[in-house]
Coordinates of C-alpha atoms in Angstrom, one line a residue:
X1 CA 12.8 22.0 3.1
X2 CA 11.2 24.5 2.4
X3 CA 8.5 24.6 0.1
X4 CA 9.0 25.4 -3.5
X5 CA 10.4 28.4 -4.6
X6 CA 8.4 30.7 -8.0
X7 CA 12.2 29.5 -9.7
X8 CA 12.0 25.7 -8.9
X9 CA 8.5 25.3 -10.2
X10 CA 9.5 23.5 -13.4
X11 CA 11.2 20.9 -11.0
X12 CA 7.6 19.8 -10.1
X13 CA 6.6 19.3 -13.4
X14 CA 7.9 15.3 -13.9
X15 CA 5.4 14.4 -11.3
X16 CA 3.1 16.1 -12.8
X17 CA 3.4 15.3 -16.2
X18 CA 3.8 10.7 -15.3
X19 CA 0.5 11.4 -13.1
X20 CA -0.8 12.9 -16.4
X21 CA 0.9 10.4 -18.0
X22 CA 0.2 7.1 -15.4
X23 CA -3.3 7.1 -14.5
X24 CA -4.4 7.9 -18.2
X25 CA -3.1 5.1 -19.2
X26 CA -4.8 3.6 -15.2
X27 CA -8.1 4.9 -16.9
X28 CA -7.3 2.9 -20.4
X29 CA -7.1 -0.3 -18.6
X30 CA -11.0 -0.6 -18.1
X31 CA -11.6 0.0 -21.9
X32 CA -9.4 -2.1 -23.9
X33 CA -10.3 -5.6 -24.3
X34 CA -8.5 -8.3 -21.7
X35 CA -5.5 -9.5 -24.1
X36 CA -4.1 -5.4 -24.0
X37 CA -4.6 -4.8 -20.9
X38 CA -1.9 -5.7 -19.5
X39 CA 0.7 -4.4 -21.3
X40 CA -1.6 -0.9 -20.8
X41 CA -1.0 -0.8 -17.2
X42 CA 2.8 -2.5 -17.1
X43 CA 3.1 1.3 -19.0
X44 CA 1.4 3.5 -15.8
X45 CA 3.1 1.4 -13.6
X46 CA 6.5 1.1 -15.4
X47 CA 6.6 5.5 -15.7
X48 CA 6.0 5.7 -11.9
X49 CA 8.6 3.4 -10.5
X50 CA 11.3 4.3 -13.4
X51 CA 10.5 8.3 -12.6
X52 CA 11.6 7.6 -8.2
X53 CA 14.5 5.4 -10.5
X54 CA 15.5 8.3 -11.9
X55 CA 15.5 10.6 -8.7
X56 CA 18.4 12.3 -6.7
X57 CA 20.1 10.9 -4.1
X58 CA 19.0 13.8 -2.6
X59 CA 14.6 12.8 -3.1
X60 CA 13.7 11.7 0.1
X61 CA 15.5 12.0 3.8
X62 CA 16.1 8.3 3.5
X63 CA 17.4 7.8 0.9
X64 CA 20.4 8.7 2.0
X65 CA 19.3 7.7 6.0
X66 CA 20.2 4.6 4.6
X67 CA 18.9 2.8 1.2
X68 CA 22.1 5.0 0.2
X69 CA 24.2 3.1 3.0
X70 CA 23.1 -0.1 1.9
X71 CA 24.1 0.2 -1.1
X72 CA 27.2 1.4 -1.4
X73 CA 28.0 -2.4 1.4
X74 CA 26.0 -3.9 -1.3
X75 CA 28.3 -2.9 -4.0
X76 CA 31.6 -3.0 -2.0
X77 CA 31.1 -6.5 0.0
X78 CA 32.4 -9.8 -1.4
X79 CA 30.3 -11.8 0.7
X80 CA 27.2 -12.3 2.6
X81 CA 28.9 -11.2 6.4
X82 CA 30.4 -8.8 5.4
X83 CA 27.3 -7.1 4.2
X84 CA 26.0 -7.8 7.5
X85 CA 28.5 -6.7 9.4
X86 CA 28.4 -3.1 7.5
X87 CA 27.6 0.4 8.6
X88 CA 26.6 3.5 8.5
X89 CA 25.8 6.3 9.9
X90 CA 21.6 7.3 9.8
X91 CA 20.5 11.4 11.6
X92 CA 22.1 10.6 15.0
X93 CA 26.7 9.2 16.0
X94 CA 25.6 6.3 17.0
X95 CA 26.7 3.2 14.3
X96 CA 24.3 0.9 12.6
X97 CA 24.4 -1.5 10.9
X98 CA 22.8 -4.0 8.0
X99 CA 21.8 -6.3 9.8
X100 CA 19.7 -4.8 12.1
X101 CA 17.0 -4.0 9.0
X102 CA 14.4 -6.2 8.5
X103 CA 16.0 -9.0 6.5
X104 CA 13.9 -9.1 3.5
X105 CA 15.2 -5.2 2.2
X106 CA 18.9 -4.9 2.3
X107 CA 18.6 -8.5 0.7
X108 CA 16.4 -7.2 -2.3
X109 CA 18.9 -4.7 -2.3
X110 CA 22.3 -7.2 -2.3
X111 CA 20.6 -8.8 -4.9
X112 CA 19.6 -5.8 -7.1
X113 CA 22.7 -4.3 -7.3
X114 CA 24.8 -7.2 -7.4
X115 CA 22.5 -8.4 -10.4
X116 CA 22.6 -4.6 -12.6
X117 CA 25.4 -2.8 -10.2
X118 CA 22.8 0.4 -10.2
X119 CA 21.2 3.0 -7.0
X120 CA 18.9 3.4 -9.9
X121 CA 18.4 -0.5 -11.0
X122 CA 17.7 -0.9 -7.0
X123 CA 15.6 2.3 -6.7
X124 CA 13.2 1.2 -9.0
X125 CA 12.5 -2.0 -8.0
X126 CA 12.2 -1.1 -4.6
X127 CA 9.0 1.4 -6.1
X128 CA 7.0 -1.8 -8.0
X129 CA 7.4 -3.2 -4.6
X130 CA 5.7 -0.8 -3.1
X131 CA 2.6 -0.8 -5.7
X132 CA 3.0 -3.8 -7.8
X133 CA 0.6 -5.5 -4.3
X134 CA -1.6 -2.8 -4.5
X135 CA -2.5 -3.2 -8.2
X136 CA -3.1 -6.6 -7.9
X137 CA -4.7 -5.5 -4.3
X138 CA -7.0 -3.2 -6.4
X139 CA -7.9 -5.5 -9.0
X140 CA -9.4 -8.0 -7.3
X141 CA -12.4 -6.0 -7.1
X142 CA -13.5 -6.3 -10.0
X143 CA -15.8 -3.0 -9.6
X144 CA -13.2 -0.8 -7.9
X145 CA -12.5 1.7 -9.8
X146 CA -9.0 1.2 -10.8
X147 CA -8.2 4.7 -11.9
X148 CA -8.8 6.8 -9.4
X149 CA -7.9 4.1 -6.8
X150 CA -4.2 5.3 -8.9
X151 CA -4.8 8.1 -8.1
X152 CA -5.1 8.3 -4.3
X153 CA -1.4 6.6 -4.8
X154 CA -0.5 9.3 -6.3
X155 CA -1.6 11.8 -5.0
X156 CA -1.1 11.3 -1.0
X157 CA 1.4 8.2 -0.7
X158 CA 4.3 8.3 -3.6
X159 CA 6.4 10.5 -2.8
X160 CA 5.6 9.7 0.7
X161 CA 7.6 5.7 -1.5
X162 CA 10.3 7.4 -2.1
X163 CA 11.0 8.6 1.4
X164 CA 9.8 5.9 3.9
X165 CA 10.5 2.7 1.3
X166 CA 10.6 -0.1 3.9
X167 CA 7.1 0.7 5.4
X168 CA 5.7 2.0 2.3
X169 CA 6.6 -1.6 1.0
X170 CA 4.8 -3.5 3.9
X171 CA 2.2 -0.6 3.8
X172 CA 1.0 -2.3 0.3
X173 CA 1.3 -5.0 1.0
X174 CA -0.5 -5.4 4.4
X175 CA -3.5 -3.8 1.7
X176 CA -3.0 -7.2 -1.0
X177 CA -3.4 -9.3 2.5
X178 CA -5.8 -7.6 3.4
X179 CA -7.5 -7.9 0.4
X180 CA -7.1 -11.9 0.6
X181 CA -8.2 -11.8 4.3
X182 CA -11.4 -10.5 3.6
X183 CA -12.6 -13.0 1.1
X184 CA -11.0 -15.9 3.5
X185 CA -7.9 -16.4 1.6
X186 CA -5.3 -16.8 4.9
X187 CA -2.8 -17.8 4.5
X188 CA -2.0 -15.7 1.8
X189 CA -3.4 -12.5 3.6
X190 CA -0.6 -14.4 6.8
X191 CA 2.0 -15.1 3.9
X192 CA 1.6 -10.9 3.1
X193 CA 1.9 -10.3 6.9
X194 CA 4.8 -11.6 7.6
X195 CA 6.5 -9.9 4.0
X196 CA 5.3 -6.9 5.1
X197 CA 7.2 -7.8 8.6
X198 CA 10.3 -8.9 6.9
X199 CA 10.3 -5.6 5.4
X200 CA 9.1 -3.3 8.5
X201 CA 7.8 -4.1 11.2
X202 CA 5.9 -1.9 12.0
X203 CA 4.2 -3.2 10.1
X204 CA 2.7 -6.0 12.7
X205 CA 0.0 -3.0 13.2
X206 CA -1.6 -4.9 10.0
X207 CA -2.5 -7.2 12.5
X208 CA -4.3 -5.2 14.7
X209 CA -6.6 -4.0 12.1
X210 CA -7.0 -7.7 10.3
X211 CA -8.5 -8.3 13.7
X212 CA -10.9 -5.5 13.7
X213 CA -12.2 -5.8 10.4
X214 CA -13.5 -9.5 11.8
X215 CA -14.6 -8.1 15.1
X216 CA -16.8 -4.5 12.8
X217 CA -17.5 -6.3 9.8
X218 CA -18.8 -10.0 11.1
X219 CA -19.3 -9.9 14.4
X220 CA -15.7 -11.5 15.6
X221 CA -14.9 -11.1 19.3
X222 CA -12.0 -10.2 20.5
X223 CA -12.8 -11.2 23.7
X224 CA -11.8 -14.1 26.1
X225 CA -15.3 -15.1 26.3
X226 CA -16.4 -16.9 22.7
X227 CA -19.3 -14.5 23.4
X228 CA -20.6 -13.8 19.8
X229 CA -22.5 -10.3 19.0
X230 CA -25.4 -9.9 16.6
X231 CA -24.3 -9.5 13.3
X232 CA -27.2 -6.8 13.5
X233 CA -25.7 -3.2 14.6
X234 CA -22.3 -2.5 13.7
X235 CA -23.1 0.6 15.5
X236 CA -22.0 -0.4 19.1
X237 CA -19.0 -2.5 17.3
X238 CA -17.9 0.3 16.2
X239 CA -17.9 2.6 18.9
X240 CA -16.3 -0.4 20.5
X241 CA -13.6 0.1 17.8
X242 CA -12.6 2.9 17.7
X243 CA -12.7 2.8 21.7
X244 CA -9.5 0.6 21.3
X245 CA -7.5 2.5 18.9
X246 CA -8.5 5.3 21.2
X247 CA -6.8 3.9 24.1
X248 CA -3.8 2.4 22.2
X249 CA -3.2 5.6 20.9
X250 CA -2.8 6.4 24.8
X251 CA -0.8 3.9 25.5
X252 CA 1.2 3.7 23.0
X253 CA 4.6 4.2 24.5
X254 CA 3.7 1.7 27.0
X255 CA 3.1 -1.3 24.1
X256 CA 5.5 -0.7 22.6
X257 CA 8.0 -0.1 25.2
X258 CA 6.9 -3.8 26.6
X259 CA 7.3 -5.3 23.0
X260 CA 11.0 -3.4 23.0
X261 CA 12.7 -6.4 23.4
X262 CA 10.9 -8.2 20.3
X263 CA 13.4 -4.7 18.3
X264 CA 10.1 -2.7 18.6
X265 CA 11.7 -0.1 20.5
X266 CA 13.8 2.3 17.8
X267 CA 10.0 2.9 17.5
X268 CA 9.5 4.5 20.9
X269 CA 11.2 8.1 20.3
X270 CA 7.5 7.8 17.8
X271 CA 5.3 8.3 21.0
X272 CA 6.9 8.9 23.9
X273 CA 6.5 12.8 25.0
X274 CA 3.8 15.7 25.4
X275 CA 0.7 14.1 22.8
X276 CA -1.7 17.0 22.1
X277 CA -4.8 17.8 20.0
X278 CA -3.8 18.9 16.2
X279 CA -7.7 19.9 14.7
X280 CA -5.1 20.2 11.5
X281 CA -4.6 16.6 12.0
X282 CA -8.4 16.2 12.4
X283 CA -9.2 18.8 9.5
X284 CA -7.3 17.3 6.9
X285 CA -9.7 14.1 6.7
X286 CA -12.9 15.7 6.8
X287 CA -13.6 15.7 3.5
X288 CA -12.6 11.8 3.2
X289 CA -15.2 10.9 6.0
X290 CA -17.5 13.1 5.0
X291 CA -17.5 11.7 1.4
X292 CA -17.3 7.8 3.3
X293 CA -20.8 9.3 5.9
X294 CA -22.1 10.6 2.3
X295 CA -22.1 7.6 0.6
X296 CA -22.6 5.6 3.6
X297 CA -26.0 4.6 3.3
X298 CA -25.6 3.7 -0.9
X299 CA -22.4 1.6 0.5
X300 CA -24.3 -0.4 3.2
X301 CA -26.3 -2.3 0.5
X302 CA -23.5 -2.7 -1.4
X303 CA -20.8 -3.5 0.5
X304 CA -21.5 -3.7 4.1
X305 CA -17.5 -3.7 5.1
X306 CA -18.0 0.1 4.9
X307 CA -18.1 0.5 8.9
X308 CA -15.6 -1.8 8.8
X309 CA -14.3 2.4 6.5
X310 CA -15.1 5.0 9.1
X311 CA -13.7 3.2 11.7
X312 CA -10.4 3.4 9.8
X313 CA -10.1 6.9 9.1
X314 CA -11.0 6.9 12.8
X315 CA -7.8 5.9 13.5
X316 CA -6.0 7.9 11.1
X317 CA -7.4 10.8 12.5
X318 CA -6.1 9.3 16.0
X319 CA -3.0 8.7 15.0
X320 CA -1.6 11.4 13.1
X321 CA -1.9 13.9 16.4
X322 CA 1.0 11.6 16.8
X323 CA 3.3 13.9 15.2
X324 CA 2.5 16.7 17.9
X325 CA 5.1 14.2 19.1
X326 CA 7.5 13.2 16.6
X327 CA 7.9 14.3 12.7
X328 CA 8.7 10.6 12.3
X329 CA 5.0 9.9 14.5
X330 CA 2.7 10.3 12.4
X331 CA 4.1 7.5 9.9
X332 CA 1.8 5.4 12.4
X333 CA -1.1 6.3 10.9
X334 CA -0.4 6.1 7.5
X335 CA -1.2 1.9 8.1
X336 CA -5.3 2.9 8.2
X337 CA -4.7 6.1 6.1
X338 CA -3.9 3.8 2.7
X339 CA -7.1 2.3 2.6
X340 CA -8.3 4.9 0.8
X341 CA -7.0 3.3 -2.4
X342 CA -10.1 0.9 -2.0
X343 CA -13.0 2.9 0.5
X344 CA -12.3 6.3 -1.8
X345 CA -13.3 4.5 -5.2
X346 CA -15.8 3.0 -3.9
X347 CA -17.2 6.7 -2.6
X348 CA -17.3 7.8 -5.4
X349 CA -18.6 5.6 -7.2
X350 CA -21.9 5.1 -4.8
X351 CA -22.3 8.9 -4.7
X352 CA -26.5 9.9 -6.4
X353 CA -27.8 11.5 -6.9
X354 CA -26.3 12.5 -10.5
X355 CA -26.1 16.3 -9.9
X356 CA -25.1 16.7 -6.6
X357 CA -22.2 13.2 -7.5
X358 CA -20.4 15.2 -10.2
X359 CA -20.1 18.3 -7.8
X360 CA -18.3 16.2 -4.8
X361 CA -16.4 13.6 -7.5
X362 CA -15.1 17.3 -8.8
X363 CA -14.2 18.5 -4.8
X364 CA -12.8 15.7 -4.0
X365 CA -10.6 15.4 -6.6
X366 CA -9.7 18.5 -6.7
X367 CA -8.9 18.0 -2.7
X368 CA -6.9 15.8 -3.0
X369 CA -4.6 17.7 -6.1
X370 CA -4.4 20.3 -3.7
X371 CA -3.0 18.0 -0.5
X372 CA -0.2 17.3 -3.2
X373 CA 0.7 20.5 -3.6
X374 CA 0.7 22.0 -0.1
X375 CA 2.3 19.1 1.6
X376 CA 4.4 18.1 -0.8
X377 CA 5.2 21.0 -2.7
X378 CA 4.4 23.8 -0.7
X379 CA 5.2 22.5 3.5
X380 CA 7.6 19.9 1.2
X381 CA 7.0 17.1 3.4
X382 CA 9.2 13.6 2.6
X383 CA 11.7 16.4 1.2
X384 CA 10.2 15.3 -2.4
X385 CA 10.4 17.7 -3.6
X386 CA 11.5 20.0 -6.5
X387 CA 12.7 16.5 -8.3
X388 CA 16.4 16.1 -9.1
X389 CA 17.5 13.6 -11.6
X390 CA 20.5 11.3 -11.3
X391 CA 23.6 13.1 -12.1

C-alpha cells in the first residue's frame, strides 16, 4: 500500500486524536490521587483498544491473513475439533489450519467470539493483551514516566500491533517478564515467557535477552566453565554480548534450520537469502543510541543496567538488517526494540543540564512523531493508514 495521499489526510486523524487523548490521560494519571488513578488509566488504555477494535478488516495485513479466517472459523464451528481443523489460505497457495497457530491466540479468539460474536470485540481484546502487559511493566518501576513510555509505544509499536497481533502480544509479555526477571521474580518471569511463546514461537528470543541481561549487568557467565567475570568493568561483557548478537545474525539461517523440527521452520524465509548492510536501518536508530549515550553517565549511577539497554540498541540495528532478506525479516528486531518503552523515558528523565535537556527532549519527541508519520503514514508500513472504520 502506498503512503497516504493528500485527499486521505483526514484518514490518519483518528490516530492523532486518540493518541493525544490517551497520552494526555496517561500523563494525568501520575498527577491525580492514587484512588483516582485506575479510572484515568482505564480510559487511556481503552481508547487505544477501541480504536484498534473498530478498524476495518483491511487495516493491518495480517488481519485478513489469519485473524478474520480464524474468527469466521470460531463463529461457524460446533466443536473444538472442528475449529482446530478449520482451514484457510494466507499469502501462499498452501492450506493453513487453525491448529497450526500457537494455541493461545486461537483459544482467545474462540472464547471472545463465542461470548460476543463480534470481530470488533475480538480486535479490542487482542489490543488489550498487547497494551496491558506493557503498562504493568512500566508501572513496576515507579520512577519511569508513564506518559513518555506510552508515547513511545504509540509512535513506534501501536500500528504494528494491529498487524502482527500475535508477535505484539508476545513482545509485551516479554517486557513484563523482563521486569520480573531483573527483580529476581524468576517464577513470574518464566510464566510470562511461556505465555509469550504460546502466542508466538519466535518469542523464544526473550530467553536470550534475559540471559544477556544477567551476563552484561550481573557478570553471570554464559560459558560452561562456571567462571564469573568481574562486575567492575562492563565494557568487555558488552563487547562480547554484541559479538554474540553479530554471530547470531550471521548464523541465523543455520540456527532456524536446526530448530525447524521444533516448529521454527516457518521463519526460515525470514533469514535465508543474501544479507546486505542497510545504512538506513542504522540511521533510524541513531537518535535513540545518541540519547542513551548522552545520558549514560547520569543513568550509570542511578541504574546500573543502562549498559544492557545500550546493547539492545545494537541488537536492533543488527537484526534490522534482515529487512534486506525479507519484508518480514526485520520483525525479529522488534523483540529488542520494544525495550525502548523502558529506556527512552529513563534517558529523557536523566538529561542534564536543564536547558540542553529541554532541547534534546523536544528533538526526541519530534523524531518519534516523524518516525510515525514516515513509516506508517507516508510509507504505509503495516498497512494501517489510511484508517478505515469497520462497517
